[in-house]
Amino acid sequence: MTYSEFYRRSIDDPTTFWAEEAKGIDWHTPFTQVLDDSRPPFARWFVDGTTNLCHNAVDRWLPTQADKPALIFVSTETDEERILTFAELHREIQRMAAVMQTLGVVRGDRVLIYMPMVPEAVIAMLACARIGAIHSVVFGGFASMSLGSRIEDATPRLIISADGGSRAGKVVPYKPLLDEAIRLSAHKPSAVLMINRGLTPFSNEPGRDHDYAALRATHLDAQVPVVWLQSTDTSYILYTSGTTGRPKGVQRDVGGYAVALASSMKHIYCGNPGETYFSTSDIGWVVGHSYIVYGPLIGGMATLMYEGTPVRPDAGILWQLVERFKVTVMFSAPTAIRVLKKHDAQWLRRYDLSSLRSLFLAGEPLDEPTSSWIAEGLGKPIIDNYWQTETGWPILTVAHGIDNTPTRLGSPGLPMYGFDVRLLDENTGEALGPDQKGVIAIAQPLPPGCMQTVWGDDERFVKTYFSSIPGHQVYSTFDWGVRDSDGYYFILGRTDDVINVAGHRLGTREIEESINSHPAVAECAVVGVADPLKGQVAIGFAVLRDPAAAASSADRLALEGAVLAIVNQQLGAIARPARVHFVNLLPKTRSGKVLRRSIQAVCEGRDPGDLTTIEDASALTALSEALAG
Ligand code: AMP
């Protein structure tokens, strides 16, 4: 069957199509209805079926590969290595699950996981899945305010954390940030479970904080059976940035997600049981959820979990790991490749990469020079993936498990099966033809694996995602795109104020709110500006309450440092702008809206565009001067 036939079946007859794909996982009780779309835009997949993500990821593989590696952990930060077989992983998950139960966690409770890249993080996620607790993993690079707002929204009974992480040889303490986050949050967890790596000292709050090693030791023989969940129950919440300062909790189901991942492992990633999958992402992101933890294990593969950077101890480390663990499928981000590109291409040829079939790259636009450099250097197919936290798996790519559709430079590829992708005019909602720029949208129903709703806020789900295109209740990706005459899509950037720094999605509003909290700042604007390494970086422009505070260049430097430190402390280093410039005025329309796109254009040396509504054109000149000086 050709890909286009396969795709058409998924769109024309989704019920038959997904019933077939659902055979890729184990069901405890079969579903009675493939799709319930009686209350659009909410789609419920595999109604009445019961299953479990942990069962499908681990228990299911015990009869055939109990002694094969399931979780391979390598840290070049602490020089640790651990390999857990499926049987060992199964045991560790039950120990963790038993500890969670003694701390009062029951089905439906939220467990927030704020952890570095260590095996216990994966074990904790799978333990939650096993007993029907809903995990919410928060990226370890986020600081107290970002973490606090997530604690408040998810209201976890338990938080699992560690003393610290390590980045490029530098220890990053987690516990003080966690304590501060809990202090900031109106909701308080009843317990905190600490994994002590021995990296950095920390203090425990008596009665609330518990040591994992001590509790684990009392549950070594724990047998915690899988709790069979409804397919439509919630498996996890993962927060993502949007256009408001308040992050959105992307809520995912159980059965639909398991089916989508099993299916993608077969048709897109072409991974087989017994092989090794290596994703360089972090468990704090959606790629980490889908393709470090659940996808590879559901596919019966070992997953390689790596704590470290791509260039330490040298720029060959990723390929050394591919050789050692015979990686067949690898997943990374364009930024990581651009980092490698600054080093000698010889590093790409030093190791035996014969096991590797393809390298998938996702999370941000893959520029042509980077794509060609890595394709030539490795001599392997490079496959771009376009997707979002909300969708859980690729919207656009090529599915080499179906046929060998060629890739096209600069394009992630074609709509994936199940995604009825449309290119629409943002004002009229009209469908656009080849080579016309529009908003990339997805017609209902969203396929299995996509978000169910915004955690605790159905109305926000409908309003945010399904109400932006006039006259059509379709899902908006908030990305601009064009399609060529062969159906390949090209992504042209976001339609909203979300920016993408090194593959990490950040809301400019969140950063602005943080800058505004500095007492000297009256107002500010943050924009994403093209950057050769990170894709985009955040640049801030702040108006001071008293311009004299930044009169001399020494004052400006000190103030900029203080403002950046606030962002660092509140949101984390990933959100810290590259620069904050001080100006007397922000370019605004006469109705008071900040002209972010004009600011961005000036920063990138482009034409600022239509300025007929600008209140005071001198603001743009001042901006250019601030950038120059
Ligand atoms: P996130 O939810 O953090 O994964 O961010 C999703 C956003 O990242 C998308 O809406 C796009 O703007 C961008 N993005 C993800 N993958 C790609 C890709 N392959 N090419 C271009 N942009 C991408």
XYZ file of C-alpha atoms and ligand atoms in Angstrom:
652
model
C 0.000 0.000 0.000
C 1.270 3.499 -0.770
C 1.418 6.116 1.938
C -1.288 8.157 0.262
C -3.675 5.169 0.287
C -2.833 4.493 3.935
C -3.414 8.143 4.791
C -6.746 8.327 2.916
C -8.050 5.303 4.833
C -7.223 7.001 8.128
C -9.171 10.120 7.158
C -12.081 8.551 5.258
C -12.725 5.722 7.709
C -11.037 6.550 11.016
C -13.062 3.963 12.936
C -11.853 0.984 10.924
C -8.369 2.422 10.642
C -7.836 2.988 14.375
C -9.540 -0.267 15.380
C -6.821 -1.981 13.362
C -4.030 0.129 14.932
C -5.446 -0.585 18.414
C -4.350 -4.194 17.998
C -0.800 -2.937 18.550
C -1.338 -2.785 22.323
C -2.747 -5.092 25.015
C -6.288 -4.416 26.211
C -7.588 -5.829 29.486
C -11.166 -5.408 28.304
C -11.927 -4.580 24.697
C -13.426 -1.228 23.750
C -17.046 -1.106 22.612
C -16.738 2.058 20.530
C -13.657 3.240 18.623
C -14.539 6.922 18.699
C -17.084 8.951 20.602
C -17.212 12.384 18.995
C -20.687 13.264 20.188
C -19.430 16.328 22.061
C -17.066 18.122 19.679
C -14.294 19.161 19.886
C -13.765 16.573 22.635
C -12.863 13.215 21.085
C -12.932 10.079 23.221
C -11.010 7.133 21.786
C -11.590 3.433 22.475
C -14.539 3.929 24.783
C -15.077 1.300 27.531
C -11.737 -0.360 26.771
C -9.456 -0.818 29.760
C -5.694 -0.917 29.562
C -2.578 0.435 31.261
C 0.483 2.275 29.937
C 2.888 0.610 32.382
C 1.579 -2.822 31.489
C 2.106 -2.125 27.795
C 5.557 -0.623 28.363
C 6.940 -3.212 30.756
C 4.840 -6.204 31.918
C 3.831 -7.056 28.396
C 7.466 -7.697 27.434
C 8.351 -9.908 30.401
C 7.471 -13.242 28.761
C 9.740 -12.592 25.766
C 12.511 -10.277 26.927
C 12.681 -10.109 30.703
C 16.483 -10.194 30.628
C 16.953 -7.746 27.763
C 17.827 -4.109 28.505
C 14.830 -1.814 28.937
C 16.397 1.333 30.405
C 19.995 2.215 29.659
C 21.195 5.193 31.658
C 24.414 7.038 30.881
C 25.523 10.200 32.623
C 28.653 11.964 31.460
C 27.973 14.462 34.238
C 28.486 11.987 37.093
C 30.169 9.179 35.106
C 27.411 6.756 36.055
C 25.971 3.990 33.946
C 23.099 1.685 34.766
C 21.299 -0.859 32.678
C 17.928 -2.113 33.867
C 16.430 -5.116 32.130
C 12.668 -5.323 31.669
C 12.517 -7.592 34.757
C 14.598 -5.152 36.820
C 12.608 -2.171 35.641
C 9.430 -4.055 36.550
C 10.770 -4.614 40.082
C 11.874 -1.002 40.530
C 8.528 0.341 39.350
C 6.709 -1.792 41.901
C 9.015 -0.586 44.692
C 8.398 3.019 43.700
C 4.649 2.372 43.377
C 4.567 0.806 46.847
C 6.401 3.813 48.310
C 3.948 6.154 46.607
C 1.049 4.178 48.053
C 2.466 4.372 51.573
C 2.599 8.146 51.094
C -1.122 8.076 50.384
C -1.193 8.243 46.582
C -4.283 6.646 45.041
C -5.766 6.416 41.551
C -6.532 9.843 40.098
C -4.137 11.712 42.421
C -1.578 13.976 40.817
C 2.113 13.340 41.369
C 4.445 16.123 40.288
C 7.889 15.003 39.159
C 10.647 17.647 39.245
C 13.712 15.644 38.423
C 16.977 15.571 36.544
C 17.580 12.895 33.906
C 18.017 9.892 36.188
C 16.373 6.447 36.032
C 14.213 7.179 39.083
C 12.384 9.820 37.044
C 11.309 7.232 34.452
C 10.559 4.722 37.208
C 8.363 7.320 38.921
C 6.439 8.082 35.721
C 5.802 4.398 35.065
C 4.873 3.781 38.716
C 2.228 6.512 38.425
C 0.921 4.935 35.235
C 0.824 1.548 36.965
C -1.433 2.663 39.822
C -3.471 5.205 37.865
C -1.936 8.309 39.426
C -1.632 11.260 37.037
C 1.931 12.464 36.640
C 2.992 15.954 35.803
C 6.670 16.206 34.958
C 8.140 19.703 35.216
C 11.380 20.345 33.331
C 14.295 20.587 35.760
C 15.468 23.830 34.150
C 12.399 25.707 35.383
C 12.779 27.773 38.526
C 10.564 28.418 41.530
C 7.859 30.624 40.042
C 7.288 28.410 36.969
C 7.286 25.379 39.232
C 5.040 27.040 41.810
C 2.365 27.916 39.263
C 2.358 24.312 38.034
C 2.067 22.970 41.603
C -0.853 25.289 42.177
C -2.628 24.222 39.000
C -2.024 20.461 39.232
C -2.586 20.266 43.042
C -0.370 17.184 43.504
C -0.641 15.015 46.606
C 3.009 14.051 46.187
C 6.071 15.716 44.644
C 9.057 13.597 43.672
C 12.360 15.418 43.333
C 16.109 15.095 43.791
C 18.914 16.992 45.457
C 20.132 18.260 42.134
C 21.043 17.897 38.510
C 24.243 18.639 36.689
C 24.826 20.559 33.498
C 28.210 20.744 31.778
C 29.909 19.710 35.000
C 28.105 22.249 37.162
C 25.769 21.040 39.893
C 22.306 22.597 39.820
C 20.566 22.308 43.215
C 16.837 21.494 42.887
C 15.655 21.354 46.483
C 15.870 25.089 47.368
C 13.902 25.905 44.182
C 11.310 23.293 45.097
C 10.979 24.581 48.672
C 10.508 28.116 47.370
C 7.979 26.916 44.763
C 5.910 25.161 47.437
C 6.082 28.310 49.547
C 4.755 30.374 46.608
C 1.950 27.952 45.786
C -1.438 28.143 47.513
C -1.628 24.357 47.236
C 0.746 22.348 49.428
C 1.574 18.704 48.692
C 1.139 16.324 51.602
C 4.482 14.671 50.898
C 7.773 15.219 49.069
C 9.879 12.218 48.091
C 13.573 12.977 47.687
C 16.050 11.022 45.586
C 19.432 11.779 47.074
C 22.131 11.525 44.423
C 24.754 12.821 46.797
C 25.419 15.784 44.524
C 24.568 18.640 46.844
C 23.445 18.959 50.474
C 19.817 19.881 51.168
C 17.508 20.220 54.113
C 14.362 18.175 54.701
C 11.157 19.473 56.147
C 10.203 17.028 58.919
C 6.865 15.325 58.400
C 6.676 16.366 54.748
C 9.923 15.249 53.113
C 10.921 11.587 52.825
C 14.080 9.838 51.677
C 13.459 7.486 48.772
C 16.356 5.119 49.457
C 15.127 4.461 53.009
C 11.527 3.839 51.941
C 12.538 1.731 48.954
C 14.528 -0.550 51.272
C 11.327 -1.437 53.092
C 9.546 -2.422 49.862
C 12.133 -4.528 48.057
C 9.714 -7.385 47.428
C 6.746 -5.181 46.628
C 4.166 -6.600 44.275
C 1.902 -3.884 43.057
C -0.591 -5.061 40.459
C -1.458 -2.942 37.452
C -4.658 -0.911 37.875
C -6.752 -1.307 34.737
C -7.809 2.153 33.638
C -10.452 3.339 31.256
C -8.925 4.232 27.901
C -10.352 7.721 28.378
C -8.943 8.214 31.892
C -6.136 10.743 32.280
C -2.557 9.499 32.187
C -0.675 12.747 32.578
C -0.580 16.523 32.501
C 2.278 18.336 30.795
C 2.419 22.108 31.023
C 3.261 24.193 28.004
C 3.615 27.899 27.318
C 1.005 29.873 25.513
C 0.189 33.493 24.916
C -0.845 34.255 28.480
C 1.400 34.205 31.529
C -0.510 31.158 32.801
C 0.839 27.828 31.465
C -1.633 25.340 30.037
C -1.852 21.811 31.377
C -2.008 19.575 28.330
C -4.020 16.569 29.499
C -3.605 13.201 27.829
C -5.603 9.953 27.970
C -4.428 6.370 28.431
C -5.640 4.147 25.575
C -5.488 6.615 22.713
C -1.964 7.634 23.677
C -0.778 4.016 23.929
C -2.237 3.186 20.507
C -0.811 6.313 18.849
C 2.676 5.632 20.208
C 2.640 1.925 19.339
C 1.509 2.825 15.856
C 4.139 5.549 15.422
C 6.913 3.193 16.531
C 5.908 0.890 13.716
C 5.018 3.233 10.881
C 7.186 6.303 11.530
C 10.211 5.280 13.605
C 10.477 1.688 12.353
C 11.806 0.412 15.688
C 11.647 -3.296 16.566
C 11.515 -5.077 19.920
C 14.990 -5.841 21.262
C 16.594 -2.817 19.554
C 17.738 0.437 21.178
C 16.091 3.851 20.797
C 18.060 6.975 21.727
C 16.346 10.317 22.202
C 18.514 13.208 23.413
C 15.509 15.133 24.732
C 14.574 15.544 28.407
C 11.724 13.869 30.277
C 10.407 17.386 31.032
C 9.302 17.812 27.400
C 6.737 16.008 25.296
C 9.441 14.304 23.226
C 10.773 12.876 26.474
C 7.340 11.568 27.458
C 6.583 10.040 24.070
C 10.026 8.981 22.869
C 12.259 8.511 25.891
C 9.715 6.806 28.098
C 6.508 5.451 26.620
C 7.014 4.969 22.866
C 10.225 2.905 22.848
C 9.134 0.713 25.783
C 5.654 0.152 24.339
C 7.517 -0.912 21.197
C 9.576 -3.404 23.245
C 12.781 -1.443 22.687
C 15.464 -0.440 25.151
C 15.508 3.296 25.699
C 18.809 5.100 26.168
C 18.538 7.916 28.694
C 21.429 10.381 28.589
C 22.358 13.005 31.147
C 24.954 15.252 29.574
C 25.635 17.607 26.683
C 26.453 16.605 23.087
C 30.027 17.931 23.390
C 31.338 16.584 26.694
C 33.772 14.911 27.095
C 34.026 15.514 23.336
C 31.862 16.112 20.281
C 31.779 12.380 19.540
C 29.880 11.311 22.666
C 26.471 10.828 21.013
C 27.959 8.640 18.278
C 30.050 6.719 20.766
C 26.786 5.859 22.549
C 25.197 4.827 19.253
C 28.078 2.428 18.634
C 28.195 1.011 22.167
C 24.492 0.388 22.520
C 23.793 -0.435 18.869
C 21.201 2.300 18.576
C 18.897 1.775 15.602
C 16.617 4.808 15.950
C 17.817 8.191 17.129
C 15.872 11.361 17.918
C 17.359 14.794 18.546
C 16.790 18.496 17.898
C 18.275 20.813 15.252
C 19.935 22.886 17.999
C 21.993 19.901 19.160
C 23.173 19.369 15.593
C 24.053 23.066 15.213
C 26.159 22.742 18.368
C 27.976 19.754 16.837
C 28.423 21.648 13.590
C 30.839 23.970 15.359
C 33.133 20.983 15.842
C 35.085 18.900 13.377
C 32.898 16.720 11.122
C 35.453 13.947 11.722
C 33.628 13.234 14.999
C 30.714 11.924 12.935
C 32.937 9.300 11.336
C 34.925 8.077 14.305
C 32.465 5.395 15.464
C 30.734 2.440 13.898
C 27.237 3.684 13.156
C 26.145 0.679 11.118
C 23.275 -0.103 13.526
C 21.690 3.335 13.033
C 18.905 3.498 10.452
C 17.664 7.101 10.720
C 18.032 10.273 12.705
C 14.790 12.106 13.505
C 14.937 15.816 14.337
C 12.090 17.841 15.821
C 10.947 20.702 17.970
C 12.018 23.659 15.841
C 12.627 24.455 12.186
C 15.355 22.325 10.630
C 17.380 24.646 8.424
C 18.769 23.267 5.189
C 22.518 23.748 5.924
C 22.191 21.880 9.234
C 20.159 19.116 7.639
C 22.631 18.661 4.764
C 25.668 18.805 7.062
C 24.437 16.024 9.310
C 23.045 13.915 6.454
C 26.404 13.993 4.678
C 28.409 13.512 7.849
C 26.462 10.468 9.010
C 25.448 9.068 5.655
C 22.013 8.310 7.138
C 18.503 9.535 6.350
C 17.589 12.655 8.324
C 13.864 12.858 9.015
C 12.262 16.092 10.177
C 9.237 15.788 12.498
C 6.775 18.606 13.050
C 4.525 18.321 16.100
C 3.524 19.937 19.359
C 3.126 19.156 23.043
C -0.605 19.139 22.327
C -0.487 16.382 19.699
C 1.915 13.984 21.446
C 3.266 12.548 18.176
C 4.110 13.857 14.690
C 1.618 15.867 12.628
C 3.936 16.131 9.626
C 6.799 13.839 8.626
C 7.364 10.857 6.333
C 6.306 7.354 7.380
C 9.009 4.999 6.193
C 7.256 2.065 7.825
C 4.591 2.374 5.098
C 6.584 3.242 1.997
C 9.721 5.145 1.149
C 8.215 8.544 0.476
C 11.200 10.817 -0.169
C 12.024 13.623 2.236
C 12.267 17.172 0.902
C 14.832 19.661 2.211
C 13.261 22.390 4.321
C 9.978 20.508 4.760
C 9.013 18.206 7.637
C 6.947 16.261 5.091
C 3.349 15.174 4.642
C 0.365 15.033 7.016
C 0.584 11.926 9.175
C -2.239 9.403 9.143
C -5.082 10.489 11.413
C -4.251 14.196 11.099
C -6.644 15.903 8.681
C -4.311 18.846 8.087
C -5.730 21.978 6.442
C -4.111 25.206 5.369
C -6.547 28.034 6.062
C -6.780 31.774 5.570
C -6.542 33.298 9.049
C -9.247 35.897 8.368
C -11.806 34.023 6.308
C -11.102 30.397 7.237
C -11.042 29.626 3.515
C -8.985 26.607 2.392
C -5.833 27.667 0.561
C -4.105 26.094 -2.421
C -0.476 25.288 -3.162
C 2.093 27.998 -2.412
C -0.354 30.127 -0.440
C 0.580 31.071 3.096
C -1.943 30.242 5.797
C -2.486 28.860 9.262
C -1.905 25.142 9.700
C -5.073 23.673 11.181
C -6.387 20.183 11.876
C -10.005 19.225 11.216
C -11.842 17.238 13.874
C -11.560 14.710 15.307
C -7.977 14.941 16.505
C -6.486 11.437 16.253
C -5.651 9.245 19.264
C -2.754 10.489 21.399
C -3.631 14.184 21.170
C -4.598 16.288 24.183
C -7.996 15.572 25.740
C -8.446 19.053 27.154
C -6.675 21.718 29.199
C -6.366 20.352 32.741
C -9.297 21.644 34.770
C -10.459 24.033 32.065
C -12.518 22.607 29.186
C -13.588 26.092 28.193
C -10.000 27.226 27.768
C -9.350 24.179 25.563
C -12.216 25.077 23.223
C -11.481 28.790 23.283
C -7.741 28.544 22.804
C -7.486 25.864 20.171
C -10.820 25.630 18.371
C -12.068 29.208 18.146
C -9.381 31.141 16.311
C -10.375 30.454 12.692
C -13.578 32.259 11.749
C -16.523 30.022 10.949
C -14.656 26.740 11.456
C -14.333 24.714 14.614
C -10.899 23.364 13.718
C -7.779 22.917 15.816
C -5.246 25.669 15.212
C -1.554 24.843 15.527
C -0.764 28.587 15.636
C 1.903 27.982 13.014
C 2.072 29.597 9.592
C 2.765 27.264 6.722
C 2.668 26.704 2.973
C 2.151 23.545 0.981
C 3.785 22.770 -2.342
C 1.975 21.153 -5.241
C 3.081 17.673 -4.066
C 1.525 18.170 -0.634
C 4.747 18.808 1.324
C 4.337 21.412 4.054
C 6.816 24.108 5.050
C 6.609 25.779 8.469
C 6.962 29.563 8.529
C 6.852 30.394 12.254
C 4.247 31.028 14.916
C 1.151 33.152 14.476
C 1.148 34.050 18.188
C 3.625 35.356 20.762
C 5.185 31.994 21.451
C 8.899 31.739 20.715
C 11.145 28.743 20.279
C 14.587 28.843 21.892
C 16.738 25.797 21.187
C 13.588 23.739 20.623
C 12.059 24.931 23.906
C 8.756 26.678 23.702
C 8.470 29.872 25.705
C 5.692 32.417 26.031
C 6.945 35.992 25.698
C 4.192 37.080 28.123
C 5.641 34.968 30.925
C 9.066 36.538 30.417
C 7.547 40.035 30.235
C 5.693 39.499 33.504
C 8.920 38.426 35.125
C 10.861 41.471 33.843
C 8.012 43.744 34.926
C 8.358 42.454 38.462
C 11.675 44.332 38.785
C 10.820 47.505 40.733
C 12.689 49.803 38.299
C 10.738 48.578 35.242
C 7.567 50.360 34.120
C 6.778 48.161 31.133
C 8.512 45.918 28.651
C 8.224 43.868 25.483
C 9.958 40.591 24.722
C 10.346 39.213 21.216
C 11.999 36.170 19.650
C 14.916 37.067 17.392
C 16.609 34.755 14.875
C 19.794 33.203 16.228
C 22.242 31.032 14.272
C 22.644 28.478 17.070
C 19.422 28.393 19.051
C 16.991 29.153 16.235
C 15.598 32.050 18.261
C 16.616 33.933 21.392
C 14.489 36.228 23.550
C 15.371 39.926 23.505
C 13.693 42.318 25.931
C 13.065 46.060 25.729
C 12.214 47.730 29.014
C 10.972 51.206 29.805
C 12.170 52.353 33.223
C 10.106 54.204 35.797
C 13.032 56.605 36.124
C 15.158 56.788 32.950
C 17.992 58.293 35.031
C 18.479 54.827 36.571
C 20.174 53.793 33.313
C 21.970 57.026 32.533
C 25.518 55.703 32.337
C 26.630 52.541 30.599
C 27.744 51.121 33.971
C 24.213 51.713 35.341
C 22.686 50.061 32.307
C 24.889 47.020 32.654
C 24.158 46.619 36.358
C 20.424 47.024 35.829
C 20.373 44.585 32.926
C 22.180 42.050 35.125
C 19.631 42.544 37.902
C 16.682 42.144 35.526
C 18.163 38.992 33.987
C 18.785 37.578 37.458
C 15.091 37.986 38.286
C 14.042 36.021 35.200
C 16.622 33.405 36.052
C 15.334 33.078 39.570
C 11.625 33.104 38.718
C 11.445 31.178 35.468
C 14.822 29.512 35.042
C 17.856 29.972 32.815
C 16.082 28.708 29.687
C 13.731 31.695 29.773
C 16.449 34.288 30.367
C 16.636 36.743 27.461
C 19.955 37.107 25.647
C 19.730 40.882 26.225
C 17.453 43.413 27.856
C 17.753 46.908 26.369
C 16.444 50.047 28.053
C 14.376 52.463 25.967
C 12.223 55.507 26.682
C 9.256 54.266 24.704
C 7.910 51.044 23.219
C 6.542 51.069 19.669
C 2.768 50.795 20.094
C -0.336 51.238 18.021
C -2.594 54.180 18.794
C -4.808 51.739 20.672
C -1.870 50.820 22.890
C -0.911 47.396 21.511
C 2.809 46.721 21.454
C 4.011 46.194 17.870
C 5.944 43.020 18.609
C 6.346 42.020 14.981
C 7.876 45.400 14.100
C 10.229 45.154 17.062
C 11.223 41.690 15.956
C 11.801 42.903 12.382
C 14.045 45.747 13.568
C 16.042 43.324 15.720
C 16.552 41.077 12.708
C 17.461 44.004 10.442
C 14.289 43.631 8.400
C 11.694 46.115 7.274
C 9.328 46.840 10.214
C 6.264 46.443 7.956
C 3.025 48.400 8.065
C 3.416 51.307 10.473
C 0.238 53.229 9.685
C -1.151 52.576 13.156
C 2.003 53.430 15.101
C 1.545 56.026 17.802
C 5.077 57.456 17.745
C 7.471 56.364 14.998
C 10.469 57.663 16.945
C 10.076 54.634 19.212
C 11.481 52.437 16.445
C 14.464 54.719 15.912
C 15.144 54.616 19.646
C 14.963 50.848 19.488
C 17.563 50.695 16.700
C 19.810 53.010 18.697
C 19.492 50.858 21.798
C 20.396 47.789 19.723
C 23.396 49.545 18.200
C 24.690 50.977 21.440
P 6.436 22.207 21.569
O 5.013 22.051 21.922
O 7.253 22.780 22.663
O 7.016 20.949 21.004
O 6.518 23.299 20.418
C 5.770 23.127 19.249
C 6.117 24.198 18.268
O 7.500 24.064 17.880
C 5.340 24.110 16.989
O 4.080 24.747 17.089
C 6.277 24.789 16.001
O 6.185 26.189 16.105
C 7.642 24.346 16.486
N 8.096 23.131 15.801
C 8.094 21.878 16.286
N 8.635 21.022 15.403
C 8.967 21.729 14.315
C 9.562 21.400 13.039
N 9.935 20.163 12.740
N 9.739 22.413 12.162
C 9.365 23.671 12.461
N 8.826 24.041 13.638
C 8.623 23.081 14.565
